[in-house]
Structures are given as C-alpha cells and as structure tokens.
Tab-separated table of C-alpha atoms in Angstrom:
chain	number	residue	atom	x	y	z
X	81	MET	CA	-3.566	-29.379	9.699
X	82	SER	CA	-4.066	-25.822	10.841
X	83	GLY	CA	-4.984	-22.643	9.064
X	84	ILE	CA	-3.777	-19.061	8.850
X	85	LEU	CA	-6.081	-16.141	8.086
X	86	THR	CA	-4.701	-12.845	6.795
X	87	LEU	CA	-6.646	-9.588	7.070
X	88	ASN	CA	-5.890	-6.285	5.403
X	89	THR	CA	-8.589	-3.987	6.763
X	90	GLY	CA	-8.859	-0.531	5.228
X	91	SER	CA	-11.441	2.217	5.116
X	92	SER	CA	-13.064	1.163	1.833
X	93	SER	CA	-11.981	-2.451	1.377
X	94	LEU	CA	-11.074	-5.556	3.333
X	95	LYS	CA	-8.728	-8.082	1.733
X	96	PHE	CA	-8.372	-11.550	3.185
X	97	GLY	CA	-6.622	-14.826	2.534
X	98	LEU	CA	-6.928	-18.324	3.959
X	99	TYR	CA	-3.788	-20.469	4.028
X	100	ARG	CA	-2.851	-23.964	5.107
X	101	ASP	CA	-0.006	-23.544	7.590
X	102	ALA	CA	3.364	-24.686	6.220
X	103	PRO	CA	6.930	-23.318	6.009
X	104	GLU	CA	5.690	-21.730	2.784
X	105	PRO	CA	1.981	-21.169	3.532
X	106	GLN	CA	-0.358	-22.679	0.916
X	107	MET	CA	-3.164	-20.403	-0.207
X	108	LEU	CA	-6.592	-22.044	-0.142
X	109	LEU	CA	-8.730	-19.037	-1.044
X	110	TYR	CA	-8.651	-15.269	-1.114
X	111	GLY	CA	-10.982	-12.375	-1.656
X	112	GLN	CA	-12.047	-8.952	-0.566
X	113	VAL	CA	-14.980	-6.778	0.301
X	114	ASP	CA	-14.969	-3.777	-2.045
X	115	GLU	CA	-16.610	-0.389	-1.621
X	116	ILE	CA	-17.460	-0.763	2.052
X	117	GLY	CA	-20.559	1.372	2.537
X	118	ASP	CA	-23.755	1.452	0.500
X	119	ASN	CA	-22.392	-0.545	-2.450
X	120	ALA	CA	-20.328	-3.211	-0.700
X	121	ARG	CA	-19.520	-6.398	-2.615
X	122	LEU	CA	-17.929	-9.610	-1.354
X	123	ASN	CA	-15.614	-11.254	-3.882
X	124	LEU	CA	-14.442	-14.789	-3.107
X	125	ASN	CA	-11.907	-16.800	-5.121
X	126	THR	CA	-11.589	-20.536	-4.456
X	127	ASN	CA	-10.510	-23.629	-6.368
X	128	GLU	CA	-14.140	-24.014	-7.404
X	129	GLY	CA	-14.217	-20.591	-9.012
X	130	LYS	CA	-15.145	-17.001	-8.270
X	131	THR	CA	-18.265	-15.655	-6.636
X	132	LYS	CA	-19.445	-12.095	-6.144
X	133	GLN	CA	-22.357	-10.842	-4.091
X	134	LYS	CA	-23.692	-7.605	-2.706
X	135	VAL	CA	-23.574	-7.430	1.078
X	136	SER	CA	-24.724	-5.029	3.746
X	137	ALA	CA	-21.417	-3.727	5.053
X	138	PRO	CA	-21.586	-0.069	6.092
X	139	THR	CA	-18.405	-0.433	8.175
X	140	PRO	CA	-15.193	-2.514	8.046
X	141	ALA	CA	-16.399	-4.435	11.126
X	142	ALA	CA	-19.591	-5.392	9.296
X	143	ALA	CA	-17.503	-6.419	6.281
X	144	LEU	CA	-15.442	-8.723	8.488
X	145	ASP	CA	-18.635	-10.380	9.739
X	146	HIS	CA	-19.487	-11.300	6.138
X	147	VAL	CA	-15.948	-12.576	5.525
X	148	ILE	CA	-16.136	-14.847	8.583
X	149	LYS	CA	-19.492	-16.243	7.424
X	150	ALA	CA	-18.100	-16.863	3.923
X	151	LEU	CA	-15.091	-18.660	5.395
X	152	ALA	CA	-17.135	-20.943	7.674
X	153	PRO	CA	-17.605	-23.851	5.227
X	154	HIS	CA	-13.942	-23.692	4.232
X	155	ILE	CA	-12.426	-23.882	7.714
X	156	THR	CA	-14.318	-26.941	8.924
X	157	GLY	CA	-11.562	-29.270	10.100
X	158	LEU	CA	-8.988	-26.521	9.609
X	159	PRO	CA	-8.604	-24.699	12.934
X	160	ILE	CA	-7.316	-21.149	12.579
X	161	HIS	CA	-4.201	-21.059	14.758
X	162	GLY	CA	-3.054	-17.627	13.667
X	163	VAL	CA	-4.486	-14.419	12.221
X	164	GLY	CA	-2.159	-11.939	10.569
X	165	HIS	CA	-2.983	-8.261	10.175
X	166	ARG	CA	-1.553	-5.538	8.012
X	167	ILE	CA	-1.027	-2.556	10.335
X	168	VAL	CA	-0.191	0.639	8.481
X	169	HIS	CA	1.704	2.506	11.213
X	170	GLY	CA	4.174	0.983	13.654
X	171	GLY	CA	6.073	4.138	14.572
X	172	THR	CA	9.706	3.744	15.557
X	173	ASP	CA	9.213	0.880	18.007
X	174	PHE	CA	7.482	-1.802	15.938
X	175	THR	CA	10.031	-2.843	13.344
X	176	LYS	CA	9.140	-6.520	12.861
X	177	PRO	CA	6.036	-8.748	13.057
X	178	THR	CA	4.665	-8.503	16.588
X	179	LEU	CA	2.216	-10.367	18.818
X	180	LEU	CA	-0.818	-8.093	19.149
X	181	THR	CA	-1.431	-8.060	22.887
X	182	GLY	CA	-3.803	-5.587	24.485
X	183	ASP	CA	-0.896	-3.317	25.437
X	184	VAL	CA	0.487	-3.398	21.893
X	185	VAL	CA	-2.895	-2.500	20.390
X	186	THR	CA	-3.213	0.385	22.840
X	187	ALA	CA	0.238	1.628	21.837
X	188	LEU	CA	-0.611	1.356	18.132
X	189	ALA	CA	-3.793	3.364	18.624
X	190	ARG	CA	-1.573	6.388	19.334
X	191	PHE	CA	-0.835	6.479	15.600
X	192	ASN	CA	-4.492	6.798	14.567
X	193	PRO	CA	-4.105	10.534	13.816
X	194	LEU	CA	-1.159	9.791	11.498
X	195	ALA	CA	-3.094	7.272	9.385
X	196	PRO	CA	-6.779	8.014	9.983
X	197	LEU	CA	-7.965	6.182	6.861
X	198	HIS	CA	-6.248	2.955	7.895
X	199	GLN	CA	-4.992	2.590	11.456
X	200	PRO	CA	-8.349	2.683	13.277
X	201	HIS	CA	-9.767	0.152	10.817
X	202	ASN	CA	-6.661	-2.061	11.057
X	203	LEU	CA	-7.055	-2.174	14.830
X	204	ALA	CA	-10.826	-2.707	14.603
X	205	GLY	CA	-10.003	-5.744	12.480
X	206	VAL	CA	-7.749	-7.031	15.256
X	207	GLU	CA	-10.525	-6.722	17.835
X	208	ALA	CA	-13.069	-8.394	15.550
X	209	ALA	CA	-10.663	-11.254	14.795
X	210	ARG	CA	-10.014	-11.727	18.502
X	211	ALA	CA	-13.723	-12.125	19.070
X	212	ALA	CA	-14.169	-14.502	16.134
X	213	PHE	CA	-11.031	-16.583	16.812
X	214	PRO	CA	-10.326	-16.217	20.547
X	215	ASP	CA	-7.780	-19.061	20.630
X	216	SER	CA	-5.757	-17.810	17.666
X	217	VAL	CA	-2.469	-15.925	17.798
X	218	GLN	CA	-2.864	-12.387	16.417
X	219	ILE	CA	0.212	-11.026	14.601
X	220	GLY	CA	0.734	-7.524	13.240
X	221	CYS	CA	2.898	-6.697	10.210
X	222	PHE	CA	3.738	-3.020	9.839
X	223	ASP	CA	3.939	-0.965	6.655
X	224	THR	CA	6.460	1.375	8.267
X	225	ALA	CA	8.883	-1.350	9.392
X	226	PHE	CA	10.544	-1.817	5.988
X	227	HIS	CA	11.761	1.790	6.011
X	228	ARG	CA	13.268	1.978	9.457
X	229	GLY	CA	16.875	1.779	8.233
X	230	HIS	CA	16.720	5.056	6.305
X	231	PRO	CA	19.721	7.387	6.450
X	232	TRP	CA	19.001	10.249	8.839
X	233	VAL	CA	18.762	12.827	6.035
X	234	ASN	CA	15.962	10.799	4.446
X	235	ASP	CA	14.134	10.486	7.746
X	236	THR	CA	14.043	14.024	9.099
X	237	PHE	CA	12.344	17.346	8.438
X	238	ALA	CA	14.074	20.701	8.834
X	239	LEU	CA	12.160	21.477	12.028
X	240	PRO	CA	13.559	22.090	15.520
X	241	ARG	CA	15.398	18.906	16.469
X	242	ALA	CA	13.136	18.170	19.435
X	243	PHE	CA	10.300	17.259	17.071
X	244	TYR	CA	12.405	14.547	15.430
X	245	ASP	CA	13.237	13.153	18.847
X	246	GLU	CA	9.497	13.059	19.630
X	247	GLY	CA	8.811	11.060	16.480
X	248	VAL	CA	7.974	13.724	13.900
X	249	ARG	CA	9.915	12.147	11.041
X	250	ARG	CA	9.501	10.432	7.690
X	251	TYR	CA	8.171	6.905	8.239
X	252	GLY	CA	7.317	5.672	4.751
X	253	PHE	CA	4.509	3.203	4.066
X	254	HIS	CA	3.523	0.245	1.830
X	255	GLY	CA	6.442	-1.606	3.379
X	256	VAL	CA	4.710	-5.010	3.339
X	257	SER	CA	4.309	-4.678	-0.435
X	258	TYR	CA	7.921	-3.588	-0.895
X	259	GLU	CA	9.106	-6.505	1.208
X	260	TYR	CA	7.303	-8.931	-1.078
X	261	ILE	CA	8.659	-7.374	-4.286
X	262	THR	CA	12.245	-7.284	-3.022
X	263	GLY	CA	11.846	-10.925	-1.987
X	264	VAL	CA	10.824	-11.844	-5.539
X	265	ILE	CA	13.811	-9.939	-6.901
X	266	LYS	CA	16.206	-11.605	-4.472
X	267	THR	CA	14.959	-15.083	-5.357
X	268	THR	CA	14.530	-14.668	-9.101
X	269	TYR	CA	17.024	-11.951	-10.047
X	270	PRO	CA	19.846	-12.101	-7.458
X	271	ASP	CA	22.159	-9.826	-9.434
X	272	LEU	CA	19.462	-7.184	-9.747
X	273	HIS	CA	18.770	-7.451	-6.019
X	274	LYS	CA	22.178	-5.876	-5.397
X	275	GLY	CA	21.322	-2.966	-7.634
X	276	ARG	CA	19.420	0.309	-7.466
X	277	LEU	CA	15.670	-0.143	-7.693
X	278	VAL	CA	12.738	2.219	-7.737
X	279	ILE	CA	9.526	0.362	-6.895
X	280	ALA	CA	6.266	2.130	-7.697
X	281	HIS	CA	3.323	0.853	-5.648
X	282	LEU	CA	0.433	2.482	-7.483
X	283	GLY	CA	-3.060	1.815	-6.185
X	284	ASN	CA	-5.769	3.844	-4.478
X	285	GLY	CA	-2.906	4.649	-2.128
X	286	ALA	CA	0.369	5.235	-3.930
X	287	SER	CA	4.030	5.612	-3.106
X	288	MET	CA	7.479	4.900	-4.482
X	289	CYS	CA	10.521	3.544	-2.723
X	290	ALA	CA	14.256	3.741	-3.488
X	291	ILE	CA	15.952	0.434	-2.668
X	292	THR	CA	19.530	-0.749	-2.853
X	293	ASN	CA	20.804	-4.143	-1.706
X	294	GLY	CA	17.232	-4.947	-0.740
X	295	LYS	CA	17.049	-2.061	1.748
X	296	SER	CA	14.848	1.022	1.659
X	297	VAL	CA	16.861	4.243	1.524
X	298	GLY	CA	14.129	6.667	0.521
X	299	SER	CA	10.354	6.902	0.156
X	300	THR	CA	7.911	9.377	-1.330
X	301	MET	CA	5.654	9.069	1.728
X	302	GLY	CA	6.646	10.774	4.929
X	303	PHE	CA	5.178	11.447	8.373
X	304	SER	CA	1.727	10.404	7.217
X	305	ALA	CA	0.227	8.571	4.253
X	306	LEU	CA	-0.579	11.933	2.609
X	307	ASP	CA	2.827	12.841	1.182
X	308	GLY	CA	4.373	12.222	-2.207
X	309	LEU	CA	2.266	11.015	-5.119
X	310	PRO	CA	-1.353	12.068	-5.663
X	311	MET	CA	-3.670	9.164	-4.836
X	312	GLY	CA	-7.300	8.200	-5.250
X	313	THR	CA	-8.589	10.703	-2.697
X	314	ARG	CA	-5.381	11.936	-1.024
X	315	CYS	CA	-3.523	15.034	-2.149
X	316	GLY	CA	0.083	13.880	-2.143
X	317	GLN	CA	2.814	16.503	-1.846
X	318	ILE	CA	1.536	19.937	-0.874
X	319	ASP	CA	3.122	23.174	0.260
X	320	PRO	CA	2.474	23.417	4.027
X	321	GLY	CA	1.671	27.064	3.401
X	322	VAL	CA	-1.502	25.923	1.640
X	323	VAL	CA	-2.661	24.232	4.840
X	324	LEU	CA	-1.864	27.370	6.844
X	325	TYR	CA	-3.814	29.440	4.325
X	326	LEU	CA	-6.846	27.160	4.572
X	327	LEU	CA	-6.784	27.411	8.353
X	328	THR	CA	-6.076	31.107	8.807
X	329	GLN	CA	-7.576	32.763	5.719
X	330	LYS	CA	-10.368	30.438	4.615
X	331	GLY	CA	-11.527	29.746	8.156
X	332	MET	CA	-11.579	25.999	7.721
X	333	ALA	CA	-11.509	23.887	10.891
X	334	PRO	CA	-8.610	21.433	11.322
X	335	LEU	CA	-10.883	18.409	10.958
X	336	GLU	CA	-12.407	19.937	7.841
X	337	VAL	CA	-8.963	20.367	6.303
X	338	MET	CA	-8.009	16.819	7.268
X	339	GLU	CA	-11.125	15.396	5.621
X	340	MET	CA	-10.423	17.339	2.450
X	341	LEU	CA	-6.769	16.263	2.211
X	342	TYR	CA	-7.509	12.592	2.906
X	343	SER	CA	-10.912	12.031	1.331
X	344	LYS	CA	-11.745	14.767	-1.205
X	345	SER	CA	-8.471	15.422	-2.988
X	346	GLY	CA	-6.205	13.421	-5.309
X	347	LEU	CA	-7.771	12.028	-8.488
X	348	LEU	CA	-11.261	12.598	-7.081
X	349	GLY	CA	-10.610	16.217	-6.218
X	350	LEU	CA	-8.842	17.063	-9.470
X	351	SER	CA	-11.352	15.369	-11.736
X	352	GLY	CA	-14.520	16.083	-9.774
X	353	ILE	CA	-15.683	12.710	-11.104
X	354	THR	CA	-14.142	9.692	-9.413
X	355	SER	CA	-11.097	8.323	-7.639
X	356	ASP	CA	-11.087	5.214	-9.872
X	357	MET	CA	-8.321	5.326	-12.492
X	358	ARG	CA	-10.233	2.904	-14.739
X	359	GLU	CA	-13.186	5.281	-14.947
X	360	LEU	CA	-10.923	8.275	-15.551
X	361	LEU	CA	-9.134	6.501	-18.417
X	362	ALA	CA	-12.504	5.699	-19.991
X	363	SER	CA	-13.827	9.247	-19.597
X	364	ASP	CA	-13.682	11.954	-22.264
X	365	ASP	CA	-14.156	14.707	-19.676
X	366	PRO	CA	-11.288	17.251	-19.875
X	367	GLN	CA	-10.969	17.281	-16.086
X	368	ALA	CA	-10.459	13.517	-16.081
X	369	ARG	CA	-7.639	13.991	-18.583
X	370	GLU	CA	-6.088	16.736	-16.477
X	371	ALA	CA	-6.218	14.585	-13.336
X	372	ILE	CA	-4.346	11.835	-15.171
X	373	ASP	CA	-1.868	14.383	-16.546
X	374	TYR	CA	-1.033	15.521	-13.031
X	375	TYR	CA	-0.805	11.944	-11.732
X	376	VAL	CA	1.740	10.838	-14.348
X	377	PHE	CA	3.701	14.099	-14.062
X	378	ARG	CA	4.145	13.658	-10.319
X	379	ALA	CA	5.068	10.001	-10.737
X	380	ARG	CA	7.725	10.896	-13.313
X	381	ARG	CA	9.067	13.624	-11.055
X	382	GLU	CA	9.358	11.259	-8.077
X	383	ILE	CA	11.186	8.656	-10.168
X	384	GLY	CA	13.760	11.300	-10.990
X	385	ALA	CA	14.091	12.313	-7.335
X	386	LEU	CA	14.527	8.736	-6.108
X	387	THR	CA	17.057	8.063	-8.861
X	388	ALA	CA	19.059	10.967	-7.451
X	389	VAL	CA	18.823	9.405	-3.974
X	390	LEU	CA	20.226	6.156	-5.378
X	391	GLY	CA	22.849	7.755	-7.620
X	392	GLY	CA	21.365	5.971	-10.639
X	393	ILE	CA	18.769	3.338	-11.444
X	394	ASP	CA	18.989	-0.274	-12.599
X	395	ALA	CA	15.293	-1.156	-12.585
X	396	LEU	CA	11.887	0.496	-12.335
X	397	ILE	CA	9.259	-1.917	-10.993
X	398	PHE	CA	5.506	-1.335	-11.039
X	399	CYS	CA	3.098	-3.014	-8.597
X	400	GLY	CA	-0.287	-2.298	-6.994
X	401	GLY	CA	-3.668	-2.218	-8.719
X	402	ILE	CA	-2.835	0.625	-11.137
X	403	GLY	CA	0.823	-0.310	-11.491
X	404	GLU	CA	-0.010	-3.920	-12.378
X	405	ASN	CA	-3.009	-3.355	-14.662
X	406	ALA	CA	-3.052	0.139	-16.182
X	407	ALA	CA	-0.770	-0.135	-19.216
X	408	PRO	CA	-1.592	3.413	-20.440
X	409	ILE	CA	-0.492	4.886	-17.110
X	410	ARG	CA	2.797	2.971	-17.135
X	411	SER	CA	3.587	4.062	-20.688
X	412	ARG	CA	2.764	7.684	-19.921
X	413	ILE	CA	4.845	7.703	-16.747
X	414	VAL	CA	7.969	6.565	-18.583
X	415	GLU	CA	7.547	9.094	-21.409
X	416	GLY	CA	10.486	11.458	-21.178
X	417	LEU	CA	12.600	9.111	-19.039
X	418	GLU	CA	14.797	8.090	-21.959
X	419	TYR	CA	17.665	9.955	-20.289
X	420	LEU	CA	17.559	7.205	-17.651
X	421	ASN	CA	17.457	4.542	-20.399
X	422	ILE	CA	13.869	3.801	-19.424
X	423	THR	CA	11.638	2.852	-22.361
X	424	VAL	CA	8.885	0.248	-22.805
X	425	ASP	CA	7.777	-2.174	-25.488
X	426	PRO	CA	4.130	-1.271	-26.288
X	427	LYS	CA	3.026	-4.874	-26.885
X	428	GLN	CA	4.679	-6.250	-23.770
X	429	ASN	CA	3.333	-3.348	-21.764
X	430	GLN	CA	-0.199	-3.947	-23.032
X	431	ARG	CA	0.094	-7.616	-21.979
X	432	ASN	CA	1.175	-6.610	-18.456
X	433	ALA	CA	4.232	-8.801	-19.056
X	434	ARG	CA	6.865	-9.061	-16.351
X	435	ASP	CA	9.593	-7.442	-18.465
X	436	ILE	CA	8.255	-4.529	-20.471
X	437	GLY	CA	11.432	-2.466	-20.888
X	438	THR	CA	13.535	-2.051	-24.015
X	439	GLY	CA	16.367	0.071	-22.630
X	440	SER	CA	19.351	-0.845	-20.461
X	441	THR	CA	17.331	0.023	-17.352
X	442	ARG	CA	14.894	-2.814	-16.701
X	443	VAL	CA	11.212	-1.939	-16.473
X	444	MET	CA	9.125	-4.636	-14.816
X	445	VAL	CA	5.589	-5.412	-13.669
X	446	ILE	CA	5.482	-7.654	-10.596
X	447	PRO	CA	2.125	-8.262	-8.885
X	448	THR	CA	2.470	-7.702	-5.178
X	449	ASP	CA	1.233	-10.157	-2.531
X	450	GLU	CA	1.051	-8.492	0.870
X	451	GLU	CA	-1.085	-11.316	2.236
X	452	ARG	CA	1.669	-13.876	1.623
X	453	ILE	CA	4.182	-11.814	3.601
X	454	ILE	CA	1.676	-11.661	6.463
X	455	ALA	CA	1.009	-15.412	6.288
X	456	ARG	CA	4.731	-16.143	6.456
X	457	ALA	CA	5.036	-13.959	9.538
X	458	VAL	CA	2.180	-15.808	11.216
X	459	HIS	CA	3.746	-19.175	10.396
X	460	ALA	CA	7.020	-18.040	11.964
X	461	ALA	CA	5.150	-16.956	15.102
X	462	ILE	CA	3.085	-20.102	15.615
X	463	SER	CA	5.783	-22.605	14.658
C-alpha cells in the first residue's frame, strides 16, 4: 500500500488529508491548522475520533511541521508516494494537474502579486513537502484551470488589447471546488449537469461561477482574488477610481492600499469587529448587521448577473464554509429571487439538507471536497 497526502496551504489555515492510494482514493484522516499565528489550533479527524490542540504556528511553514508530526504515527508502513497541492494561480499556461518541478515552481512564483494571500504560502507548502517527503511526487492542482474555457467577452477587460495579450485578464478562482461540485452533479444528477448552474462558494474567500454542461462560462472573480463578492477580509468589487483616489489624494502607498484591500476590508472592514460570519450573526452590533446586509445584497446581485450570463438558471448550489453551514445567510440571499423561481423551505434549509428549494429552480447545499479532487489528480500521476 502507498499513501497520498493533500495540502491546501493558505495564509491563515492549512487543510490536509491522508489517503490510501486507489483508483478512488480512500480517506484515512483529515484535518487543518486554524488561525495560523498567535492562536493556532491543530484539528485532527481520524477513525478513532477528533482531537484539537493549540500549537505554536506563527507561519504556514511552522503549521506544516506540526501536521507532519501529527501524521507520523499514521503513515508507518504507508509510504507517501505523492503529495498534492492546491495552487491558487496557474495563469494561462497551467490548465491541468502538473508535476511541480523546480522550473514550474519558479514560473508559478510570478503570480505571487496576483494572489498574495495564497500563492506564496501554496508554494512554501510545496518546498516544505519536498523536504519532508523527498522521494514523493509533488503535483499541483490550480484554482484557475477550471475557468480557462471562458468566452473571450467573459475573460477580458476593456483596456488596450496589449494588456490582455500580456495576461491581464479574468482568471477566476475556486476552480478545484467547482470541479468537485460539478462532478457530484454529473454523477448524481446527470440531467441537471446539462443545465444552467450558479454555484456559490461562500467561505472566508468567496466567489460564484456560472456553469453550463459542466463548463465554467463566467465567474465573479477576475484578475485577482479580490473581485466580485465581499469576503472575510477582502473588499470584493470596487470602483478602480477608489484605488486611484487612495493613491493620489489620500497619499497611501501601493503596498498600504494592497494590505487594506486584502486584509482589512470585507466583513472585517465593514463591521469593525471580525471577519467570522458566525460571530457577526451572533452579534447585536448594528455594524455587524450592516456588514451582513451588504454581503447578502452583493451575493443576490451576482446571482442575477450570472443568470443573465447563462440566459436562465436551473439550479443554485451553495458550498464552502458559509454556504454549507450558515442557513440564515442562504435564506437571506434568496429573498427577492422569487422572479427566478428561487425559494427555500425553512426547515430543510435549517437542516442544511441537500435539497432546500421549493420552486422550480433547484436550490441545493453540497459540501465541497477540494482535497479529494487533489488526491485523484495525484493518483492519476503516480499510477
């Protein structure tokens, strides 16, 4: 027997999964390090149960050290033949799972400025895994790959054409998640797979994708992971004139603006309290309520826009941490979407049931599993 390790290394968390290699990889355990920094916690889920412990993990690399130590007793007699990594940005060249050679990692580092919260940490995870498992194949799966078949009008900005040719275009993200959800639809609901879907991946990072016949035709995210929906700490859609104003009139430095847009905006910036939707829902602070109001308004607006891209909608599917677990957010998002025949059953919604809709347009909750997509890619590479 051999094993597969999956790593999803971000700025504030590190998700991991251990699989027994097989045509359909068999999960043995999974977990994550939350709140990397001063309050890091290692959560481990095995057949024996769940454990949680505080760890000293000021950086993602330190978090990975703790993960490797936690895995040690579980991989005795199970050599790790492949390690799969979620890589946020693959640009235009990396459109399928790829062997992460030194040259490939160097090429991927060029996209660090386009995904500063993720790409550097993704690649740091690759280097750490190489050191920990030097004989293992390292495979990258790219969030941007799922969107590479977009029509040109959904890929470009109205800038001088030379910028598009240089790579300034709409890439879209969360593609590994969308690939998993469309796979579930294809297997379980083949007729719906042919239809017009809007998938809402709502987590600390958030986006929506318009899909028809299993293919992405539009995304709320664009050139970077800032665009579209407001997120935990990211602003979402913003008038570029605001950025120009901050630079030229407020005297802010470019790096200062970047830090604000990526790390101090979104739910955190609007509420002034937290980026955690659970804490905002529990708060009676008016600013918490207003942050949620803006979040659901923008989500509703993007559903309408993507429905226009598709020429109609057959199903709205929620996934991601908020999408899968926050029933009040789902119900508030669909308020006012009756014109699209989108309504929900309150009891089914509260249960986080798979089918929560009551109208002719299906409304569904499907937990995503990015790690499984990565494990499958590793199996294909090492077999």
